């Protein structure tokens, strides 16, 4: 049977008024039967196979779909479900990232869980959190960034160091438990969280916070080193919990700092104001607050900048009047296009894959002032369409 771990301390201190709000928010109960319901598992399967139906893991699961869903439902109802082993690989987009893919069966469970608990947390998210949310996304985030750039003089852009490797399991569990009052649902969350323990261990450089003793003997230092942390990049649950983990920070910026112009995409966030002094003060406050979540910022290169110099965000340099694609993004796609032409000539890929890649890139970069760039790149590398 599953066990719901205590996690061991280190929780963020309540903000003014936060504890009162927590007392008025009644945790949701009777969630687990909905997670295990046949209709929910079927829906989860269809979501998990989206875009992957032609791949072997999804096809194998589909061959005995009813039997596989029955077995999965039995394991969940008996609370004997155990996740499989992750398949990990690196991508460069543009920086090196370790992606950990769960087995298809586990991805069905991730969808089944998120189908039920995501709406609970979605109600508490601020409007200007854009990652991994229905109706949001990169293009709406870019639009909002440009709106703020037109209304304010300065921007402070921040990003978290090693965000997914650094997410603290104890703090995440405590955050989930505030809204989920169903013990079985919490145990399932715990099982999935624990399944990713150590996956990103080599991607994390140890950081000590106030109250930690960096000694290697005993006491808080040893506890800090051994605190479970990290969510696999690639899990649906990891993407969702990444928003949950920083939700309190979003409300801190809006309610305590009273920043009217703020947006976040995963662990990249921007604060706007009309004077540098305000942004310098907010920078210190954000560093202090994120330390309570055991997170740090790339602070050495962060300072308020005039919006007229452009704000680097989601692959674009956003100005009040226009947007330009980052040079590295254009160079990367030019290289990718040349490589695809070689692979196509050698029969390693088909026309469909090339077309999908080009259309996907064009659909993204068209949200900037890139007509000349698209013409230059695609003109120098003609595409075979039939």
GROMACS .gro file of C-alpha atoms in nm:
model
  386
    1UNK     CA    1   0.000   0.000   0.000
    2UNK     CA    2   0.106   0.356  -0.057
    3UNK     CA    3   0.239   0.585   0.215
    4UNK     CA    4   0.196   0.962   0.230
    5UNK     CA    5   0.532   1.102   0.341
    6UNK     CA    6   0.563   1.384   0.594
    7UNK     CA    7   0.827   1.559   0.384
    8UNK     CA    8   1.012   1.717   0.672
    9UNK     CA    9   0.983   2.091   0.723
   10UNK     CA   10   1.114   2.380   0.519
   11UNK     CA   11   0.771   2.514   0.427
   12UNK     CA   12   0.734   2.877   0.322
   13UNK     CA   13   0.625   3.120   0.592
   14UNK     CA   14   0.271   3.252   0.548
   15UNK     CA   15   0.238   3.598   0.401
   16UNK     CA   16   0.017   3.865   0.561
   17UNK     CA   17  -0.341   3.754   0.519
   18UNK     CA   18  -0.239   3.427   0.355
   19UNK     CA   19  -0.316   3.209   0.656
   20UNK     CA   20  -0.664   3.354   0.688
   21UNK     CA   21  -0.728   3.284   0.322
   22UNK     CA   22  -0.608   2.927   0.365
   23UNK     CA   23  -0.852   2.869   0.650
   24UNK     CA   24  -1.141   2.977   0.429
   25UNK     CA   25  -1.038   2.748   0.140
   26UNK     CA   26  -1.188   2.409   0.211
   27UNK     CA   27  -0.979   2.125   0.061
   28UNK     CA   28  -1.155   1.917  -0.204
   29UNK     CA   29  -1.256   1.565  -0.104
   30UNK     CA   30  -1.399   1.257  -0.283
   31UNK     CA   31  -1.157   1.304  -0.573
   32UNK     CA   32  -1.006   0.957  -0.598
   33UNK     CA   33  -1.320   0.776  -0.721
   34UNK     CA   34  -1.338   1.032  -1.002
   35UNK     CA   35  -0.972   0.971  -1.091
   36UNK     CA   36  -1.033   0.594  -1.110
   37UNK     CA   37  -1.363   0.619  -1.297
   38UNK     CA   38  -1.372   0.428  -1.627
   39UNK     CA   39  -1.484   0.736  -1.824
   40UNK     CA   40  -1.193   0.938  -1.685
   41UNK     CA   41  -0.939   0.667  -1.767
   42UNK     CA   42  -1.074   0.642  -2.122
   43UNK     CA   43  -1.046   1.018  -2.163
   44UNK     CA   44  -0.695   1.006  -2.018
   45UNK     CA   45  -0.594   0.742  -2.272
   46UNK     CA   46  -0.718   0.950  -2.566
   47UNK     CA   47  -0.531   1.254  -2.436
   48UNK     CA   48  -0.213   1.053  -2.379
   49UNK     CA   49  -0.212   0.908  -2.732
   50UNK     CA   50  -0.267   1.249  -2.899
   51UNK     CA   51   0.013   1.294  -3.152
   52UNK     CA   52   0.167   0.959  -3.053
   53UNK     CA   53  -0.074   0.703  -3.197
   54UNK     CA   54   0.175   0.588  -3.458
   55UNK     CA   55   0.448   0.524  -3.201
   56UNK     CA   56   0.511   0.175  -3.065
   57UNK     CA   57   0.424   0.236  -2.695
   58UNK     CA   58   0.084   0.389  -2.776
   59UNK     CA   59   0.009   0.126  -3.042
   60UNK     CA   60   0.100  -0.155  -2.805
   61UNK     CA   61  -0.130  -0.019  -2.535
   62UNK     CA   62  -0.412   0.025  -2.788
   63UNK     CA   63  -0.395  -0.336  -2.912
   64UNK     CA   64  -0.539  -0.453  -2.580
   65UNK     CA   65  -0.695  -0.126  -2.478
   66UNK     CA   66  -0.978  -0.256  -2.264
   67UNK     CA   67  -0.759  -0.511  -2.085
   68UNK     CA   68  -0.492  -0.248  -2.018
   69UNK     CA   69  -0.742   0.003  -1.883
   70UNK     CA   70  -0.905  -0.261  -1.663
   71UNK     CA   71  -0.564  -0.358  -1.520
   72UNK     CA   72  -0.478   0.007  -1.465
   73UNK     CA   73  -0.810   0.074  -1.294
   74UNK     CA   74  -0.765  -0.231  -1.067
   75UNK     CA   75  -0.416  -0.116  -0.969
   76UNK     CA   76  -0.541   0.234  -0.888
   77UNK     CA   77  -0.844   0.114  -0.691
   78UNK     CA   78  -0.631  -0.126  -0.485
   79UNK     CA   79  -0.365   0.146  -0.447
   80UNK     CA   80  -0.097  -0.090  -0.577
   81UNK     CA   81  -0.017   0.114  -0.889
   82UNK     CA   82   0.360   0.154  -0.932
   83UNK     CA   83   0.516   0.375  -1.205
   84UNK     CA   84   0.761   0.228  -1.451
   85UNK     CA   85   1.113   0.339  -1.534
   86UNK     CA   86   1.178   0.665  -1.716
   87UNK     CA   87   1.354   0.684  -2.052
   88UNK     CA   88   1.586   0.984  -2.039
   89UNK     CA   89   1.758   1.172  -2.321
   90UNK     CA   90   1.904   1.518  -2.384
   91UNK     CA   91   1.771   1.786  -2.617
   92UNK     CA   92   1.918   2.124  -2.709
   93UNK     CA   93   1.639   2.384  -2.728
   94UNK     CA   94   1.855   2.594  -2.725
   95UNK     CA   95   2.023   2.497  -2.400
   96UNK     CA   96   2.089   2.140  -2.302
   97UNK     CA   97   1.800   1.977  -2.112
   98UNK     CA   98   1.749   1.627  -1.979
   99UNK     CA   99   1.404   1.502  -2.082
  100UNK     CA  100   1.260   1.203  -1.897
  101UNK     CA  101   0.976   1.021  -2.070
  102UNK     CA  102   0.748   0.802  -1.860
  103UNK     CA  103   0.606   0.477  -2.001
  104UNK     CA  104   0.278   0.522  -2.191
  105UNK     CA  105   0.078   0.349  -1.916
  106UNK     CA  106   0.204   0.606  -1.666
  107UNK     CA  107   0.121   0.893  -1.897
  108UNK     CA  108  -0.239   0.772  -1.896
  109UNK     CA  109  -0.236   0.793  -1.516
  110UNK     CA  110  -0.087   1.143  -1.529
  111UNK     CA  111  -0.372   1.258  -1.752
  112UNK     CA  112  -0.630   1.085  -1.533
  113UNK     CA  113  -0.497   1.266  -1.226
  114UNK     CA  114  -0.470   1.605  -1.394
  115UNK     CA  115  -0.820   1.576  -1.544
  116UNK     CA  116  -0.958   1.588  -1.190
  117UNK     CA  117  -0.722   1.804  -0.985
  118UNK     CA  118  -0.613   2.061  -1.243
  119UNK     CA  119  -0.944   2.253  -1.237
  120UNK     CA  120  -0.912   2.287  -0.859
  121UNK     CA  121  -0.584   2.476  -0.888
  122UNK     CA  122  -0.666   2.649  -1.216
  123UNK     CA  123  -0.922   2.863  -1.029
  124UNK     CA  124  -0.643   3.006  -0.814
  125UNK     CA  125  -0.396   3.089  -1.094
  126UNK     CA  126  -0.351   3.450  -1.196
  127UNK     CA  127  -0.451   3.550  -1.549
  128UNK     CA  128  -0.094   3.636  -1.643
  129UNK     CA  129   0.053   3.289  -1.591
  130UNK     CA  130   0.080   3.149  -1.944
  131UNK     CA  131   0.258   2.813  -1.955
  132UNK     CA  132   0.078   2.480  -1.999
  133UNK     CA  133  -0.270   2.628  -1.960
  134UNK     CA  134  -0.568   2.600  -2.192
  135UNK     CA  135  -0.625   2.927  -2.375
  136UNK     CA  136  -0.287   3.073  -2.279
  137UNK     CA  137   0.049   2.980  -2.435
  138UNK     CA  138   0.354   3.151  -2.579
  139UNK     CA  139   0.181   3.379  -2.827
  140UNK     CA  140  -0.060   3.526  -2.574
  141UNK     CA  141   0.234   3.573  -2.338
  142UNK     CA  142   0.423   3.763  -2.609
  143UNK     CA  143   0.119   3.981  -2.675
  144UNK     CA  144   0.089   4.063  -2.306
  145UNK     CA  145   0.461   4.138  -2.279
  146UNK     CA  146   0.433   4.386  -2.563
  147UNK     CA  147   0.125   4.548  -2.408
  148UNK     CA  148   0.316   4.608  -2.086
  149UNK     CA  149   0.617   4.734  -2.284
  150UNK     CA  150   0.396   5.002  -2.438
  151UNK     CA  151   0.260   5.115  -2.100
  152UNK     CA  152   0.573   5.112  -1.880
  153UNK     CA  153   0.927   5.246  -1.915
  154UNK     CA  154   1.133   4.970  -1.752
  155UNK     CA  155   1.129   4.590  -1.725
  156UNK     CA  156   1.292   4.351  -1.479
  157UNK     CA  157   1.331   4.003  -1.625
  158UNK     CA  158   1.400   3.713  -1.388
  159UNK     CA  159   1.444   3.340  -1.426
  160UNK     CA  160   1.500   3.058  -1.178
  161UNK     CA  161   1.825   2.863  -1.165
  162UNK     CA  162   1.768   2.490  -1.230
  163UNK     CA  163   1.394   2.517  -1.174
  164UNK     CA  164   1.272   2.162  -1.238
  165UNK     CA  165   1.575   1.999  -1.069
  166UNK     CA  166   1.531   2.234  -0.770
  167UNK     CA  167   1.158   2.188  -0.694
  168UNK     CA  168   1.144   2.070  -0.333
  169UNK     CA  169   0.920   1.768  -0.276
  170UNK     CA  170   0.822   1.858   0.081
  171UNK     CA  171   0.711   2.207  -0.017
  172UNK     CA  172   0.525   2.074  -0.321
  173UNK     CA  173   0.342   1.812  -0.112
  174UNK     CA  174   0.241   2.073   0.144
  175UNK     CA  175   0.115   2.299  -0.135
  176UNK     CA  176  -0.094   2.021  -0.288
  177UNK     CA  177  -0.238   1.921   0.050
  178UNK     CA  178  -0.381   2.269   0.103
  179UNK     CA  179  -0.630   2.213  -0.179
  180UNK     CA  180  -0.660   1.833  -0.195
  181UNK     CA  181  -0.835   1.679   0.104
  182UNK     CA  182  -0.860   1.328  -0.038
  183UNK     CA  183  -0.589   1.107   0.113
  184UNK     CA  184  -0.592   0.855  -0.170
  185UNK     CA  185  -0.552   1.132  -0.429
  186UNK     CA  186  -0.264   1.274  -0.228
  187UNK     CA  187  -0.103   0.930  -0.214
  188UNK     CA  188  -0.122   0.903  -0.592
  189UNK     CA  189   0.045   1.244  -0.620
  190UNK     CA  190   0.313   1.120  -0.382
  191UNK     CA  191   0.375   0.804  -0.585
  192UNK     CA  192   0.422   1.008  -0.904
  193UNK     CA  193   0.643   1.266  -0.731
  194UNK     CA  194   0.859   0.993  -0.579
  195UNK     CA  195   0.890   0.815  -0.915
  196UNK     CA  196   1.095   1.111  -1.040
  197UNK     CA  197   1.320   1.129  -0.736
  198UNK     CA  198   1.682   1.140  -0.844
  199UNK     CA  199   1.607   1.163  -1.218
  200UNK     CA  200   1.752   1.515  -1.232
  201UNK     CA  201   2.000   1.473  -0.946
  202UNK     CA  202   2.302   1.529  -1.169
  203UNK     CA  203   2.142   1.845  -1.311
  204UNK     CA  204   2.123   2.012  -0.967
  205UNK     CA  205   2.405   2.202  -0.798
  206UNK     CA  206   2.347   2.211  -0.423
  207UNK     CA  207   2.237   2.545  -0.280
  208UNK     CA  208   2.215   2.622   0.093
  209UNK     CA  209   1.958   2.861   0.234
  210UNK     CA  210   1.917   3.038   0.568
  211UNK     CA  211   1.892   2.777   0.840
  212UNK     CA  212   2.095   2.519   0.648
  213UNK     CA  213   2.432   2.411   0.782
  214UNK     CA  214   2.664   2.327   0.490
  215UNK     CA  215   2.867   2.091   0.707
  216UNK     CA  216   2.882   1.728   0.604
  217UNK     CA  217   2.854   1.594   0.956
  218UNK     CA  218   2.506   1.621   1.096
  219UNK     CA  219   2.222   1.861   1.153
  220UNK     CA  220   2.041   2.085   0.905
  221UNK     CA  221   2.317   2.074   0.645
  222UNK     CA  222   2.286   1.699   0.603
  223UNK     CA  223   1.908   1.728   0.592
  224UNK     CA  224   1.930   1.998   0.324
  225UNK     CA  225   2.157   1.782   0.108
  226UNK     CA  226   1.923   1.485   0.139
  227UNK     CA  227   1.596   1.670   0.084
  228UNK     CA  228   1.414   1.502  -0.207
  229UNK     CA  229   1.386   1.743  -0.499
  230UNK     CA  230   1.333   1.754  -0.873
  231UNK     CA  231   1.049   1.685  -1.118
  232UNK     CA  232   1.118   1.505  -1.447
  233UNK     CA  233   1.096   1.739  -1.745
  234UNK     CA  234   0.852   1.568  -1.978
  235UNK     CA  235   0.576   1.461  -1.739
  236UNK     CA  236   0.236   1.627  -1.775
  237UNK     CA  237   0.220   1.632  -1.395
  238UNK     CA  238   0.557   1.807  -1.375
  239UNK     CA  239   0.439   2.084  -1.608
  240UNK     CA  240   0.122   2.129  -1.404
  241UNK     CA  241   0.296   2.117  -1.067
  242UNK     CA  242   0.553   2.369  -1.190
  243UNK     CA  243   0.266   2.619  -1.211
  244UNK     CA  244   0.128   2.512  -0.873
  245UNK     CA  245   0.469   2.552  -0.708
  246UNK     CA  246   0.509   2.916  -0.815
  247UNK     CA  247   0.144   3.013  -0.776
  248UNK     CA  248   0.203   3.159  -0.429
  249UNK     CA  249   0.488   3.365  -0.574
  250UNK     CA  250   0.254   3.502  -0.844
  251UNK     CA  251   0.010   3.618  -0.576
  252UNK     CA  252   0.294   3.762  -0.369
  253UNK     CA  253   0.403   3.979  -0.663
  254UNK     CA  254   0.048   4.092  -0.735
  255UNK     CA  255  -0.081   4.138  -0.378
  256UNK     CA  256   0.222   4.217  -0.163
  257UNK     CA  257   0.449   4.395  -0.410
  258UNK     CA  258   0.140   4.538  -0.581
  259UNK     CA  259   0.300   4.501  -0.923
  260UNK     CA  260   0.025   4.570  -1.174
  261UNK     CA  261   0.229   4.460  -1.477
  262UNK     CA  262   0.367   4.110  -1.423
  263UNK     CA  263   0.366   3.790  -1.626
  264UNK     CA  264   0.518   3.444  -1.593
  265UNK     CA  265   0.591   3.158  -1.832
  266UNK     CA  266   0.707   2.852  -1.630
  267UNK     CA  267   1.011   2.995  -1.445
  268UNK     CA  268   1.063   3.308  -1.658
  269UNK     CA  269   0.889   3.617  -1.526
  270UNK     CA  270   0.890   3.988  -1.599
  271UNK     CA  271   0.794   4.284  -1.379
  272UNK     CA  272   0.730   4.627  -1.532
  273UNK     CA  273   0.738   4.971  -1.371
  274UNK     CA  274   0.799   5.335  -1.458
  275UNK     CA  275   1.110   5.377  -1.241
  276UNK     CA  276   1.420   5.171  -1.176
  277UNK     CA  277   1.415   5.220  -0.799
  278UNK     CA  278   1.089   5.030  -0.768
  279UNK     CA  279   1.223   4.741  -0.973
  280UNK     CA  280   1.545   4.725  -0.771
  281UNK     CA  281   1.338   4.700  -0.452
  282UNK     CA  282   1.116   4.432  -0.607
  283UNK     CA  283   1.422   4.235  -0.714
  284UNK     CA  284   1.535   4.203  -0.352
  285UNK     CA  285   1.186   4.103  -0.239
  286UNK     CA  286   1.158   3.834  -0.506
  287UNK     CA  287   1.496   3.686  -0.410
  288UNK     CA  288   1.388   3.668  -0.045
  289UNK     CA  289   1.052   3.511  -0.124
  290UNK     CA  290   1.187   3.249  -0.364
  291UNK     CA  291   1.443   3.145  -0.103
  292UNK     CA  292   1.147   3.027   0.107
  293UNK     CA  293   1.063   2.795  -0.181
  294UNK     CA  294   1.431   2.691  -0.189
  295UNK     CA  295   1.481   2.850  -0.530
  296UNK     CA  296   1.740   3.098  -0.656
  297UNK     CA  297   1.754   3.343  -0.946
  298UNK     CA  298   2.018   3.421  -1.208
  299UNK     CA  299   2.063   3.741  -1.013
  300UNK     CA  300   2.410   3.843  -1.129
  301UNK     CA  301   2.286   3.941  -1.473
  302UNK     CA  302   1.950   4.086  -1.369
  303UNK     CA  303   1.889   4.459  -1.362
  304UNK     CA  304   1.609   4.692  -1.476
  305UNK     CA  305   1.630   4.781  -1.844
  306UNK     CA  306   1.443   5.036  -2.056
  307UNK     CA  307   1.177   4.863  -2.264
  308UNK     CA  308   1.310   5.053  -2.566
  309UNK     CA  309   1.615   4.821  -2.555
  310UNK     CA  310   1.386   4.521  -2.600
  311UNK     CA  311   1.280   4.243  -2.366
  312UNK     CA  312   1.419   3.896  -2.448
  313UNK     CA  313   1.126   3.662  -2.396
  314UNK     CA  314   1.029   3.322  -2.537
  315UNK     CA  315   1.271   3.338  -2.826
  316UNK     CA  316   1.187   3.696  -2.931
  317UNK     CA  317   1.326   4.039  -2.858
  318UNK     CA  318   1.008   4.230  -2.774
  319UNK     CA  319   1.003   4.606  -2.832
  320UNK     CA  320   0.707   4.842  -2.776
  321UNK     CA  321   0.658   4.872  -3.153
  322UNK     CA  322   0.775   4.538  -3.295
  323UNK     CA  323   0.923   4.194  -3.223
  324UNK     CA  324   1.235   4.034  -3.363
  325UNK     CA  325   1.331   3.668  -3.351
  326UNK     CA  326   1.643   3.600  -3.146
  327UNK     CA  327   1.943   3.552  -3.374
  328UNK     CA  328   2.023   3.214  -3.216
  329UNK     CA  329   1.675   3.086  -3.303
  330UNK     CA  330   1.718   3.179  -3.670
  331UNK     CA  331   2.065   3.021  -3.688
  332UNK     CA  332   1.938   2.705  -3.517
  333UNK     CA  333   1.650   2.661  -3.762
  334UNK     CA  334   1.873   2.726  -4.063
  335UNK     CA  335   2.100   2.444  -3.947
  336UNK     CA  336   1.803   2.219  -3.878
  337UNK     CA  337   1.664   2.284  -4.224
  338UNK     CA  338   1.991   2.191  -4.392
  339UNK     CA  339   2.011   1.874  -4.183
  340UNK     CA  340   1.655   1.779  -4.280
  341UNK     CA  341   1.734   1.825  -4.650
  342UNK     CA  342   2.023   1.581  -4.614
  343UNK     CA  343   1.807   1.334  -4.416
  344UNK     CA  344   1.533   1.359  -4.678
  345UNK     CA  345   1.778   1.290  -4.962
  346UNK     CA  346   1.914   0.987  -4.776
  347UNK     CA  347   1.567   0.855  -4.695
  348UNK     CA  348   1.602   0.896  -4.318
  349UNK     CA  349   1.286   1.107  -4.295
  350UNK     CA  350   0.981   1.160  -4.513
  351UNK     CA  351   0.828   1.471  -4.666
  352UNK     CA  352   0.559   1.477  -4.398
  353UNK     CA  353   0.812   1.526  -4.119
  354UNK     CA  354   0.988   1.804  -4.310
  355UNK     CA  355   0.661   1.980  -4.388
  356UNK     CA  356   0.543   1.959  -4.026
  357UNK     CA  357   0.870   2.102  -3.899
  358UNK     CA  358   0.869   2.395  -4.144
  359UNK     CA  359   0.503   2.474  -4.088
  360UNK     CA  360   0.552   2.462  -3.711
  361UNK     CA  361   0.845   2.704  -3.728
  362UNK     CA  362   0.663   2.942  -3.962
  363UNK     CA  363   0.352   2.935  -3.743
  364UNK     CA  364   0.563   3.036  -3.443
  365UNK     CA  365   0.786   3.304  -3.593
  366UNK     CA  366   0.500   3.474  -3.776
  367UNK     CA  367   0.409   3.625  -3.439
  368UNK     CA  368   0.709   3.851  -3.484
  369UNK     CA  369   0.824   4.087  -3.760
  370UNK     CA  370   0.992   3.805  -3.951
  371UNK     CA  371   0.868   3.825  -4.310
  372UNK     CA  372   1.212   3.915  -4.445
  373UNK     CA  373   1.381   3.651  -4.228
  374UNK     CA  374   1.142   3.378  -4.342
  375UNK     CA  375   1.193   3.473  -4.705
  376UNK     CA  376   1.573   3.471  -4.665
  377UNK     CA  377   1.593   3.134  -4.488
  378UNK     CA  378   1.334   2.948  -4.695
  379UNK     CA  379   1.458   3.109  -5.015
  380UNK     CA  380   1.813   2.989  -4.952
  381UNK     CA  381   1.684   2.643  -4.858
  382UNK     CA  382   1.395   2.561  -5.097
  383UNK     CA  383   1.142   2.311  -4.964
  384UNK     CA  384   1.024   2.011  -5.164
  385UNK     CA  385   0.648   1.992  -5.122
  386UNK     CA  386   0.571   1.687  -5.335
   0.00000   0.00000   0.00000
